[in-house]
Short mmCIF file of C-alpha atoms and ligand atoms in Angstrom, two decimals:
data_model
loop_
_atom_site.label_atom_id
_atom_site.label_comp_id
_atom_site.label_asym_id
_atom_site.label_seq_id
_atom_site.Cartn_x
_atom_site.Cartn_y
_atom_site.Cartn_z
CA MET A 10 -11.84 23.94 -7.83
CA ILE A 11 -12.61 24.47 -4.17
CA VAL A 12 -16.20 23.57 -4.70
CA LYS A 13 -15.87 19.84 -5.41
CA TYR A 14 -14.16 19.73 -2.01
CA GLN A 15 -17.21 21.19 0.04
CA LYS A 16 -19.48 18.70 -2.23
CA PHE A 17 -17.54 15.99 -1.32
CA ARG A 18 -17.63 16.92 2.57
CA ASN A 19 -21.37 17.73 2.24
CA GLU A 20 -22.20 14.30 0.77
CA ILE A 21 -19.93 12.70 3.51
CA ALA A 22 -21.90 14.92 6.29
CA LYS A 23 -25.09 13.62 4.74
CA ALA A 24 -23.98 9.80 5.18
CA VAL A 25 -23.54 10.65 8.83
CA LYS A 26 -26.73 12.01 9.00
CA LYS A 27 -28.25 8.67 7.74
CA PHE A 28 -26.04 6.69 9.99
CA ARG A 29 -27.19 8.40 13.09
CA GLU A 30 -30.90 8.08 12.09
CA LEU A 31 -30.45 4.46 12.33
CA ASP A 32 -31.22 2.17 15.25
CA LYS A 33 -28.30 1.95 17.83
CA ASN A 34 -28.76 -1.27 18.73
CA GLU A 35 -27.73 -2.65 15.66
CA ILE A 36 -24.34 -4.36 15.36
CA ILE A 37 -22.43 -2.97 12.79
CA ARG A 38 -20.87 -5.27 10.21
CA VAL A 39 -17.36 -3.83 9.29
CA ILE A 40 -15.63 -5.25 6.21
CA SER A 41 -12.12 -3.85 5.22
CA HIS A 42 -9.41 -4.69 3.36
CA LEU A 43 -5.84 -6.29 4.65
CA ASP A 44 -3.49 -4.06 3.32
CA ALA A 45 -1.99 -0.95 5.73
CA ASP A 46 -4.70 1.44 4.29
CA GLY A 47 -7.47 -1.21 5.05
CA ILE A 48 -6.36 -1.53 8.47
CA CYS A 49 -5.68 2.03 9.38
CA ALA A 50 -9.33 2.59 7.61
CA CYS A 51 -10.87 -0.15 9.96
CA SER A 52 -9.17 1.06 13.25
CA ILE A 53 -10.44 4.66 12.45
CA LEU A 54 -14.06 3.72 12.13
CA ILE A 55 -13.82 1.33 15.02
CA HIS A 56 -12.56 4.36 17.26
CA ALA A 57 -15.22 6.24 16.46
CA LEU A 58 -17.75 3.50 16.89
CA ASN A 59 -16.17 2.92 20.23
CA LEU A 60 -16.76 6.59 21.35
CA GLU A 61 -20.52 6.43 20.03
CA ASN A 62 -20.68 3.32 22.23
CA ARG A 63 -22.07 1.04 19.40
CA ARG A 64 -21.28 -2.43 18.85
CA TYR A 65 -19.67 -4.28 15.44
CA SER A 66 -18.22 -7.26 14.31
CA ILE A 67 -15.13 -7.06 11.89
CA SER A 68 -13.91 -8.82 8.76
CA ILE A 69 -10.48 -8.11 7.08
CA ILE A 70 -10.36 -9.72 3.92
CA PRO A 71 -7.62 -9.76 0.81
CA GLN A 72 -10.35 -9.14 -1.74
CA LEU A 73 -14.17 -8.28 -2.31
CA THR A 74 -15.10 -11.09 -4.80
CA GLU A 75 -18.69 -11.99 -5.81
CA ASN A 76 -17.95 -15.23 -3.66
CA VAL A 77 -16.99 -13.28 -0.45
CA ILE A 78 -20.22 -11.30 -1.08
CA GLN A 79 -22.46 -14.17 -1.25
CA GLU A 80 -21.02 -15.53 2.20
CA TYR A 81 -22.51 -12.19 3.75
CA VAL A 82 -26.45 -13.32 2.46
CA ASN A 83 -26.97 -15.42 5.23
CA GLU A 84 -25.77 -12.96 8.11
CA GLU A 85 -28.34 -11.20 10.27
CA TYR A 86 -26.38 -7.62 10.44
CA ARG A 87 -28.61 -5.08 8.81
CA ILE A 88 -25.79 -2.26 8.78
CA TYR A 89 -22.99 -3.01 6.50
CA PHE A 90 -19.92 -1.00 6.42
CA PHE A 91 -17.14 -1.57 2.99
CA THR A 92 -13.74 0.36 3.85
CA ASP A 93 -11.05 0.63 1.83
CA LEU A 94 -13.08 -1.80 -0.65
CA GLY A 95 -16.46 -1.95 -2.69
CA SER A 96 -16.44 0.66 -4.99
CA GLY A 97 -15.43 -1.94 -7.84
CA GLN A 98 -18.41 -4.21 -6.96
CA LEU A 99 -21.38 -1.95 -6.02
CA GLU A 100 -23.75 -4.09 -8.19
CA GLN A 101 -22.73 -7.34 -6.64
CA ILE A 102 -23.11 -5.74 -3.60
CA SER A 103 -26.32 -4.49 -4.11
CA LYS A 104 -27.39 -7.45 -6.09
CA HIS A 105 -26.86 -9.91 -3.04
CA LEU A 106 -27.15 -7.94 0.06
CA LYS A 107 -30.63 -6.43 -0.54
CA HIS A 108 -32.85 -5.31 2.67
CA ARG A 109 -29.89 -3.74 4.56
CA THR A 110 -28.09 -0.41 4.70
CA ILE A 111 -24.89 -0.14 3.10
CA PHE A 112 -21.96 2.41 3.62
CA VAL A 113 -19.23 1.92 1.03
CA LEU A 114 -16.51 4.17 2.03
CA ASP A 115 -13.99 3.96 -0.71
CA HIS A 116 -11.09 5.58 -2.83
CA HIS A 117 -10.91 2.93 -5.88
CA GLN A 118 -12.06 4.05 -9.26
CA TYR A 119 -15.40 2.66 -10.34
CA ASN A 120 -17.92 2.29 -12.92
CA GLN A 121 -19.76 5.68 -12.46
CA GLU A 122 -22.38 4.59 -15.00
CA TYR A 123 -24.26 2.45 -12.53
CA GLU A 124 -26.94 3.94 -10.92
CA LEU A 125 -26.86 3.13 -7.02
CA PRO A 126 -29.93 1.40 -5.22
CA ASP A 127 -31.75 3.54 -2.33
CA ASN A 128 -29.77 1.33 0.90
CA ILE A 129 -26.35 1.99 -0.83
CA ILE A 130 -24.73 4.88 0.61
CA HIS A 131 -21.49 5.15 -1.56
CA ILE A 132 -18.61 7.52 -0.58
CA ASN A 133 -16.02 7.94 -2.99
CA PRO A 134 -13.25 11.09 -3.68
CA HIS A 135 -13.91 9.77 -7.68
CA SER A 136 -17.55 11.12 -7.76
CA HIS A 137 -16.31 14.66 -7.11
CA GLU A 138 -13.31 14.16 -9.53
CA ILE A 139 -11.09 14.24 -6.62
CA ASP A 140 -7.98 12.09 -7.49
CA GLY A 141 -8.21 8.95 -5.02
CA ASN A 142 -4.92 7.60 -6.42
CA SER A 143 -2.86 10.72 -4.87
CA GLU A 144 -5.39 13.17 -2.85
CA ILE A 145 -6.95 10.61 -0.20
CA SER A 146 -6.84 7.04 0.72
CA GLY A 147 -9.62 4.66 2.15
CA SER A 148 -8.31 5.62 5.89
CA GLY A 149 -8.66 9.22 4.57
CA VAL A 150 -12.45 8.85 3.55
CA VAL A 151 -13.08 6.88 6.58
CA TYR A 152 -11.64 9.44 8.92
CA LEU A 153 -13.67 12.41 7.27
CA PHE A 154 -16.83 10.02 8.00
CA SER A 155 -15.68 9.47 11.67
CA THR A 156 -14.72 12.94 12.35
CA MET A 157 -18.01 14.20 11.51
CA LEU A 158 -19.70 11.33 13.16
CA ASN A 159 -17.33 12.30 16.61
CA HIS A 160 -14.91 15.21 16.45
CA LYS A 161 -12.72 13.38 19.09
CA VAL A 162 -11.54 11.03 15.97
CA GLU A 163 -9.59 13.77 15.33
CA ASN A 164 -6.66 12.22 17.30
CA LEU A 165 -6.07 9.41 14.85
CA ALA A 166 -5.19 11.70 11.59
CA HIS A 167 -1.93 10.38 12.02
CA ILE A 168 -3.24 6.68 11.03
CA ALA A 169 -5.08 8.27 8.26
CA ILE A 170 -1.45 9.46 7.05
CA ILE A 171 0.02 5.67 7.41
CA GLY A 172 -2.84 4.30 5.53
CA ALA A 173 -1.94 6.88 2.67
CA ILE A 174 1.95 6.56 2.91
CA GLY A 175 0.80 2.52 2.90
CA ASP A 176 -0.77 2.96 -0.20
CA ILE A 177 2.13 5.21 -1.47
CA GLN A 178 0.23 8.80 -1.79
CA GLU A 179 3.20 10.22 0.08
CA LYS A 180 5.37 11.93 -2.81
CA ASP A 181 7.49 14.51 -1.68
CA GLY A 182 4.65 15.33 0.77
CA PHE A 183 0.92 15.03 0.20
CA GLY A 184 -1.21 16.99 -1.82
CA GLY A 185 -5.24 17.26 -1.38
CA ILE A 186 -7.26 16.47 1.32
CA ASN A 187 -4.21 14.25 2.52
CA LYS A 188 -2.14 17.69 3.03
CA GLU A 189 -5.27 18.75 5.68
CA ILE A 190 -5.24 15.62 7.55
CA LEU A 191 -1.49 15.72 7.82
CA ASP A 192 -2.02 19.03 8.87
CA LYS A 193 -4.09 18.31 11.48
CA ALA A 194 -1.79 15.42 12.64
CA LEU A 195 0.91 18.02 13.00
CA ALA A 196 -0.96 20.51 14.90
CA LEU A 197 -2.03 17.73 17.60
CA ASN A 198 1.75 17.00 17.57
CA ARG A 199 0.55 12.93 16.53
CA LEU A 200 3.37 13.35 13.88
CA ARG A 201 6.39 15.41 13.15
CA MET A 202 8.13 16.23 9.83
CA LYS A 203 11.57 15.96 9.08
CA LYS A 204 13.71 16.43 6.02
CA GLY A 205 15.89 13.52 5.71
CA VAL A 206 17.79 11.18 3.11
CA ARG A 207 15.37 9.41 1.27
CA TRP A 208 17.43 6.11 0.39
CA PHE A 209 16.10 3.00 0.99
CA GLY A 210 18.46 0.43 3.60
CA ALA A 211 20.06 2.99 5.51
CA GLU A 212 19.83 1.13 8.41
CA THR A 213 21.24 -2.09 7.16
CA LYS A 214 23.78 -1.27 4.72
CA PRO A 215 27.31 0.36 5.69
CA LEU A 216 27.74 3.92 4.54
CA HIS A 217 29.69 2.78 1.51
CA LYS A 218 27.78 0.10 0.31
CA LEU A 219 24.67 2.10 0.21
CA LEU A 220 26.29 4.94 -1.72
CA ALA A 221 27.59 2.10 -4.26
CA TYR A 222 24.52 0.12 -4.68
CA SER A 223 22.21 3.32 -4.34
CA THR A 224 20.28 3.36 -7.83
CA ASP A 225 17.63 5.60 -6.46
CA PRO A 226 19.02 7.88 -6.30
CA TYR A 227 21.52 7.84 -8.56
CA ILE A 228 24.84 9.48 -7.80
CA PRO A 229 27.11 9.73 -10.92
CA ASP A 230 30.91 8.40 -10.75
CA VAL A 231 29.61 6.44 -7.27
CA SER A 232 26.93 4.57 -7.84
CA GLY A 233 27.79 1.13 -8.58
CA SER A 234 31.58 0.48 -7.18
CA PRO A 235 32.18 0.42 -3.53
CA SER A 236 35.95 1.27 -3.72
CA ARG A 237 34.70 4.66 -5.68
CA ALA A 238 31.90 4.97 -3.23
CA ILE A 239 35.15 4.82 -0.46
CA GLN A 240 37.27 7.08 -2.21
CA PHE A 241 34.33 9.46 -2.62
CA LEU A 242 33.85 9.50 1.33
CA LYS A 243 38.04 10.02 1.76
CA ASN A 244 37.99 13.01 -0.54
CA LEU A 245 35.23 14.67 1.39
CA GLU A 246 37.27 13.59 4.63
CA ILE A 247 34.58 11.47 5.80
CA MET A 248 36.34 8.07 7.18
CA PRO A 249 34.29 5.18 5.78
CA LYS A 250 35.38 2.68 8.57
CA ILE A 251 36.36 3.75 12.19
CA ASP A 252 38.01 1.38 14.47
CA ASN A 253 38.19 -1.46 11.92
CA ARG A 254 34.38 -1.10 11.75
CA TRP A 255 32.29 0.04 8.78
CA ARG A 256 30.56 3.07 9.45
CA PHE A 257 26.70 3.50 8.99
CA PHE A 258 24.81 6.97 7.95
CA ARG A 259 23.35 7.33 11.28
CA ASP A 260 27.45 7.25 12.52
CA LEU A 261 28.46 10.34 10.91
CA THR A 262 28.56 13.66 13.04
CA GLU A 263 25.36 16.33 11.48
CA ASP A 264 28.22 18.31 9.89
CA GLU A 265 29.45 15.26 7.86
CA LYS A 266 26.16 14.42 7.28
CA GLN A 267 25.62 17.90 5.61
CA ARG A 268 28.88 17.74 3.66
CA LEU A 269 28.07 14.18 2.15
CA ILE A 270 24.22 15.23 1.00
CA SER A 271 25.85 18.33 -0.59
CA ALA A 272 28.79 16.85 -2.36
CA ILE A 273 26.23 14.05 -3.52
CA ILE A 274 23.81 17.04 -4.78
CA ILE A 275 26.94 18.30 -6.62
CA LYS A 276 27.84 15.29 -8.10
CA ARG A 277 23.83 14.85 -9.59
CA SER A 278 23.73 18.67 -10.93
CA ASN A 279 23.22 17.00 -14.34
CA GLU A 280 20.66 14.97 -13.18
CA GLN A 281 17.00 16.35 -13.69
CA GLU A 282 16.24 16.65 -10.10
CA PRO A 283 19.85 16.71 -8.20
CA GLU A 284 17.65 17.46 -4.85
CA ASP A 285 15.80 14.21 -5.34
CA ILE A 286 18.02 12.42 -2.65
CA LEU A 287 16.22 14.19 0.40
CA GLY A 288 12.44 13.30 1.37
CA PHE A 289 10.48 13.74 4.46
CA LYS A 290 10.22 11.44 7.13
CA TYR A 291 7.02 11.56 9.45
CA ILE A 292 7.75 10.72 13.06
CA LEU A 293 5.30 9.48 15.85
CA PRO A 294 6.93 11.26 18.68
CA ASP A 295 4.51 9.20 21.07
CA GLU A 296 6.37 6.17 20.36
CA GLN A 297 9.65 5.02 21.61
CA GLU A 298 12.69 5.61 19.83
CA ALA A 299 13.91 1.98 18.53
CA SER A 300 10.13 0.87 17.72
CA PRO A 301 9.45 0.42 14.33
CA THR A 302 6.04 2.12 14.98
CA ARG A 303 8.23 5.53 15.84
CA ASN A 304 8.54 5.85 11.94
CA ALA A 305 5.22 6.26 9.72
CA ARG A 306 6.47 4.54 6.80
CA GLU A 307 7.56 1.32 8.98
CA PHE A 308 4.31 1.60 10.76
CA SER A 309 2.26 1.07 7.72
CA THR A 310 4.97 -1.94 6.72
CA LEU A 311 4.24 -3.48 10.19
CA LEU A 312 0.33 -2.77 9.43
CA ASN A 313 1.15 -4.45 5.95
CA ALA A 314 2.86 -7.50 7.66
CA CYS A 315 -0.02 -8.28 10.81
CA GLY A 316 -2.48 -8.43 7.59
CA ARG A 317 -0.90 -10.33 5.02
CA LEU A 318 0.45 -13.05 8.42
CA ASP A 319 -3.57 -13.25 8.54
CA LYS A 320 -3.11 -11.06 12.28
CA ALA A 321 -4.83 -7.96 10.98
CA SER A 322 -6.33 -7.41 14.43
CA LEU A 323 -3.09 -6.95 15.71
CA GLY A 324 -2.63 -4.08 13.47
CA ILE A 325 -6.21 -2.99 14.86
CA GLY A 326 -4.95 -2.93 18.38
CA THR A 327 -1.78 -0.89 17.56
CA CYS A 328 -3.33 1.68 15.78
CA LEU A 329 -5.54 2.19 18.59
CA ASN A 330 -2.51 2.11 20.86
CA ASP A 331 -2.80 -0.96 22.74
CA LYS A 332 1.07 -1.94 24.25
CA LYS A 333 0.69 -5.46 24.71
CA ILE A 334 -1.07 -5.71 20.97
CA LYS A 335 1.77 -3.72 19.76
CA GLN A 336 4.65 -5.98 20.93
CA LYS A 337 3.05 -8.93 19.34
CA ALA A 338 2.63 -6.79 15.95
CA ILE A 339 6.13 -5.61 15.94
CA ALA A 340 7.15 -9.60 16.46
CA CYS A 341 4.48 -10.14 13.68
CA LEU A 342 6.78 -7.76 11.17
CA LYS A 343 9.64 -9.76 12.06
CA ASP A 344 7.89 -12.95 10.82
CA TYR A 345 6.58 -11.32 7.78
CA LYS A 346 10.73 -10.11 6.93
CA ARG A 347 11.77 -13.83 7.18
CA GLU A 348 8.62 -15.02 4.91
CA ILE A 349 9.81 -12.35 2.07
CA VAL A 350 13.35 -14.01 2.39
CA ASN A 351 12.21 -17.49 2.16
CA ALA A 352 9.84 -16.36 -0.64
CA MET A 353 13.00 -14.33 -2.62
CA ARG A 354 14.97 -17.74 -1.89
CA TRP A 355 12.41 -19.80 -3.72
CA TYR A 356 12.49 -17.76 -6.60
CA GLU A 357 16.38 -17.86 -7.04
CA ASP A 358 16.36 -21.47 -6.52
CA ASN A 359 13.71 -22.29 -9.44
CA LEU A 360 14.88 -19.33 -11.82
CA SER A 361 15.40 -22.19 -14.14
CA SER A 362 12.54 -24.48 -13.60
CA LYS A 363 9.31 -24.53 -15.43
CA HIS A 364 7.48 -22.64 -12.79
CA ILE A 365 9.50 -19.46 -13.69
CA ILE A 366 8.95 -17.93 -17.45
CA LYS A 367 11.46 -15.41 -18.33
CA HIS A 368 11.36 -13.26 -21.12
CA ASP A 369 13.33 -10.35 -22.07
CA LYS A 370 9.84 -7.92 -21.56
CA PHE A 371 8.28 -10.12 -19.04
CA GLN A 372 8.25 -12.31 -16.21
CA ILE A 373 5.70 -15.01 -15.39
CA ILE A 374 6.75 -17.03 -12.01
CA ASN A 375 4.12 -19.47 -10.63
CA ALA A 376 4.72 -20.19 -6.95
CA ARG A 377 1.61 -22.64 -6.43
CA ASP A 378 1.67 -23.56 -2.83
CA ASN A 379 5.57 -22.43 -1.78
CA ILE A 380 4.65 -18.99 -1.10
CA ARG A 381 1.88 -17.44 0.79
CA PRO A 382 -0.66 -15.48 -1.63
CA SER A 383 -0.91 -12.66 0.55
CA ILE A 384 2.79 -11.90 -0.18
CA ILE A 385 2.64 -12.42 -4.03
CA GLY A 386 1.63 -8.85 -4.78
CA THR A 387 5.22 -7.93 -2.42
CA ILE A 388 7.26 -10.12 -4.19
CA ALA A 389 6.17 -8.58 -7.83
CA SER A 390 6.97 -5.43 -6.48
CA ILE A 391 10.00 -6.04 -4.90
CA LEU A 392 11.40 -8.10 -7.90
CA SER A 393 9.82 -5.31 -10.32
CA ASN A 394 12.37 -3.12 -8.17
CA SER A 395 15.59 -4.94 -8.81
CA PRO A 396 18.22 -2.87 -10.65
CA GLU A 397 19.09 -5.19 -13.30
CA LEU A 398 15.68 -5.31 -14.89
CA ALA A 399 15.16 -2.92 -18.16
CA GLU A 400 12.51 -0.48 -17.59
CA GLY A 401 9.07 -1.61 -18.58
CA THR A 402 9.45 -5.31 -17.84
CA TYR A 403 5.93 -6.71 -16.49
CA ILE A 404 6.64 -8.95 -13.39
CA MET A 405 3.42 -11.68 -12.99
CA THR A 406 3.82 -13.54 -9.90
CA MET A 407 0.84 -16.54 -8.93
CA ALA A 408 0.07 -18.36 -5.66
CA GLN A 409 -2.77 -20.70 -4.57
CA GLN A 410 -5.22 -19.69 -2.11
CA TYR A 411 -6.83 -22.74 -0.09
CA ASP A 412 -10.48 -22.35 -1.58
CA GLY A 413 -9.50 -23.72 -5.25
CA TYR A 414 -8.43 -20.20 -6.46
CA THR A 415 -4.77 -18.67 -7.52
CA LYS A 416 -4.00 -15.02 -7.07
CA VAL A 417 -2.33 -13.19 -9.30
CA SER A 418 -0.48 -10.08 -8.81
CA LEU A 419 0.82 -7.63 -12.10
CA ARG A 420 4.12 -5.04 -11.67
CA VAL A 421 5.78 -3.21 -13.91
CA SER A 422 9.38 -2.10 -13.44
CA GLY A 423 9.95 1.88 -13.97
CA SER A 424 7.43 4.11 -14.95
CA GLY A 425 5.33 1.88 -17.45
CA GLU A 426 2.80 3.42 -19.66
CA ASN A 427 0.18 0.93 -19.69
CA ASP A 428 -2.57 0.77 -17.46
CA LEU A 429 -1.97 -2.98 -15.62
CA ARG A 430 -5.74 -3.07 -14.71
CA VAL A 431 -6.52 -2.70 -18.42
CA LEU A 432 -3.84 -5.29 -18.97
CA ILE A 433 -4.85 -7.74 -16.44
CA LYS A 434 -8.43 -7.37 -17.22
CA GLU A 435 -7.62 -8.39 -20.88
CA ILE A 436 -6.26 -11.32 -19.69
CA THR A 437 -9.03 -12.60 -17.60
CA ASP A 438 -11.75 -11.14 -20.29
CA LYS A 439 -10.13 -14.19 -22.27
CA ALA A 440 -8.89 -16.62 -19.48
CA GLY A 441 -11.61 -16.46 -16.86
CA GLY A 442 -11.81 -14.78 -13.39
CA GLU A 443 -11.53 -11.30 -11.41
CA ALA A 444 -9.26 -8.43 -12.36
CA GLY A 445 -8.93 -5.53 -9.78
CA GLY A 446 -6.23 -2.87 -8.74
CA HIS A 447 -4.87 0.32 -10.10
CA LYS A 448 -2.72 1.59 -13.01
CA ASN A 449 0.70 0.48 -11.19
CA ALA A 450 -0.55 -2.55 -9.32
CA ALA A 451 -3.39 -4.81 -10.31
CA GLY A 452 -4.01 -8.27 -9.57
CA ALA A 453 -6.62 -11.19 -10.34
CA ILE A 454 -8.29 -14.13 -8.78
CA ILE A 455 -8.71 -17.27 -11.03
CA PRO A 456 -9.89 -20.67 -10.35
CA THR A 457 -6.46 -22.85 -9.78
CA ASP A 458 -7.96 -25.71 -12.62
CA ASN A 459 -7.74 -22.93 -14.90
CA GLU A 460 -3.94 -21.59 -14.47
CA GLN A 461 -2.74 -23.18 -17.38
CA GLU A 462 -4.85 -21.67 -19.83
CA PHE A 463 -4.33 -18.10 -18.06
CA ILE A 464 -0.94 -18.39 -18.16
CA ASN A 465 -0.86 -19.05 -21.92
CA THR A 466 -3.54 -15.94 -22.33
CA ALA A 467 -0.90 -14.13 -20.15
CA LEU A 468 1.93 -14.85 -22.44
CA ARG A 469 0.14 -14.40 -25.73
CA ILE A 470 -0.97 -10.39 -24.33
CA LEU A 471 2.11 -10.19 -22.53
CA ASN A 472 4.13 -10.97 -25.89
CA GLN A 473 1.58 -8.53 -27.90
CA TYR A 474 2.19 -5.70 -25.19
CA SER A 475 6.11 -5.87 -25.40
CA ILE A 476 6.13 -5.93 -29.31
CA GLU A 477 3.59 -2.88 -29.25
CA GLU A 478 5.98 -1.00 -26.99
CA VAL A 479 9.38 -1.67 -28.78
CA ILE A 480 7.37 -0.48 -32.32
CA ALA A 481 5.96 2.89 -29.89
CA ASN A 482 9.40 3.57 -29.22
CA SER A 483 11.13 3.04 -31.85
MN1 LIG B 10 -6.51 1.89 -0.34
#
């Protein structure tokens, strides 16, 4: 068991050695993914390169396609780093980027049968049967590499954890290599852990509404009805209102909080995991109390927001603790939330238009140029989490980029049984385009001219999947 981790580290140590042997005057080309994990990965590497007095040039990109790789062909750089992406494009990288030394530090699944040329150094946990979906993120891989290059990078252990949170690798704590990185961040006091109520929206919804609209965790007899939620609170001698003002969870005394949590756990005693209302909070003690960067989950949302609004450099500055940049990043988070609200409004307003196809088991939403392509994955996730959807409903969102291509995202409500990456690849194999992603979140890039054929094919294949599921479940 432990051997595989040692082998993984040995391989990274070898990669670091190779890197050290390269000319120190070369400018290093860094290409990373624009989500929170990609921004964390890039920031950690940049910190290491700064400590080593190396020069670099960064690009943060939404996805690595063959077209994008071809754009690098004319560059004069001789050392490339692909972080949090690249594993899925090893063949294209080697085809186009010859005579360069290329480091790919990634955690996505890849084709293990492909034999690498000598100029590509590929570091991926899956090569060692370590699960890159849960045990380590892209920023974790870069963290291991970077700490071996310069141990002072350990100071950014918390950034690797924020990256892993961004990739939804936190599930009631961390496992595998993530756990080791977390322990380092805790030991250095860059993070603190606290057990708290896991529900979403506690900051913005008053207590009775929070309880009433909570479907995850579900509270029997309370979820679904604000008046029952009020009665439930009164029975516990917790006043839902004081001075004519609804109370929030944060307004409760410690004693009231404890009483409420115990009562919910008792109500849930027939559920599979009654205590599932509690989860960990990851606090950055060096950050200010009211700042979104104080909580690791919000920090990761902030990075995601910067990336999606084409301001990834603000995210990198925030990770590297530049105070001025951090303020700008916080403003960016507000803009991002506004864009999400506007996108959801577009969806509501266009439900009966021909751009939204609604079926019992799936929805295809073609926003064309009405929603920014970099946020349609988020929109698909929000829609797939809405409580009125039946478990296993597929949500496909589409929006046009400015380069003649359309971005597609696919999600499923609840815990879908099918691998979404396989599903979307089935569609692109027939209708054209490049597919990618993983089991629970997949996407594709297709030529905009081909949208209609893509939608027709998607309709046919999603229909097929829906029918098969009905049969399988009956
Ligand atoms: Mn990642």
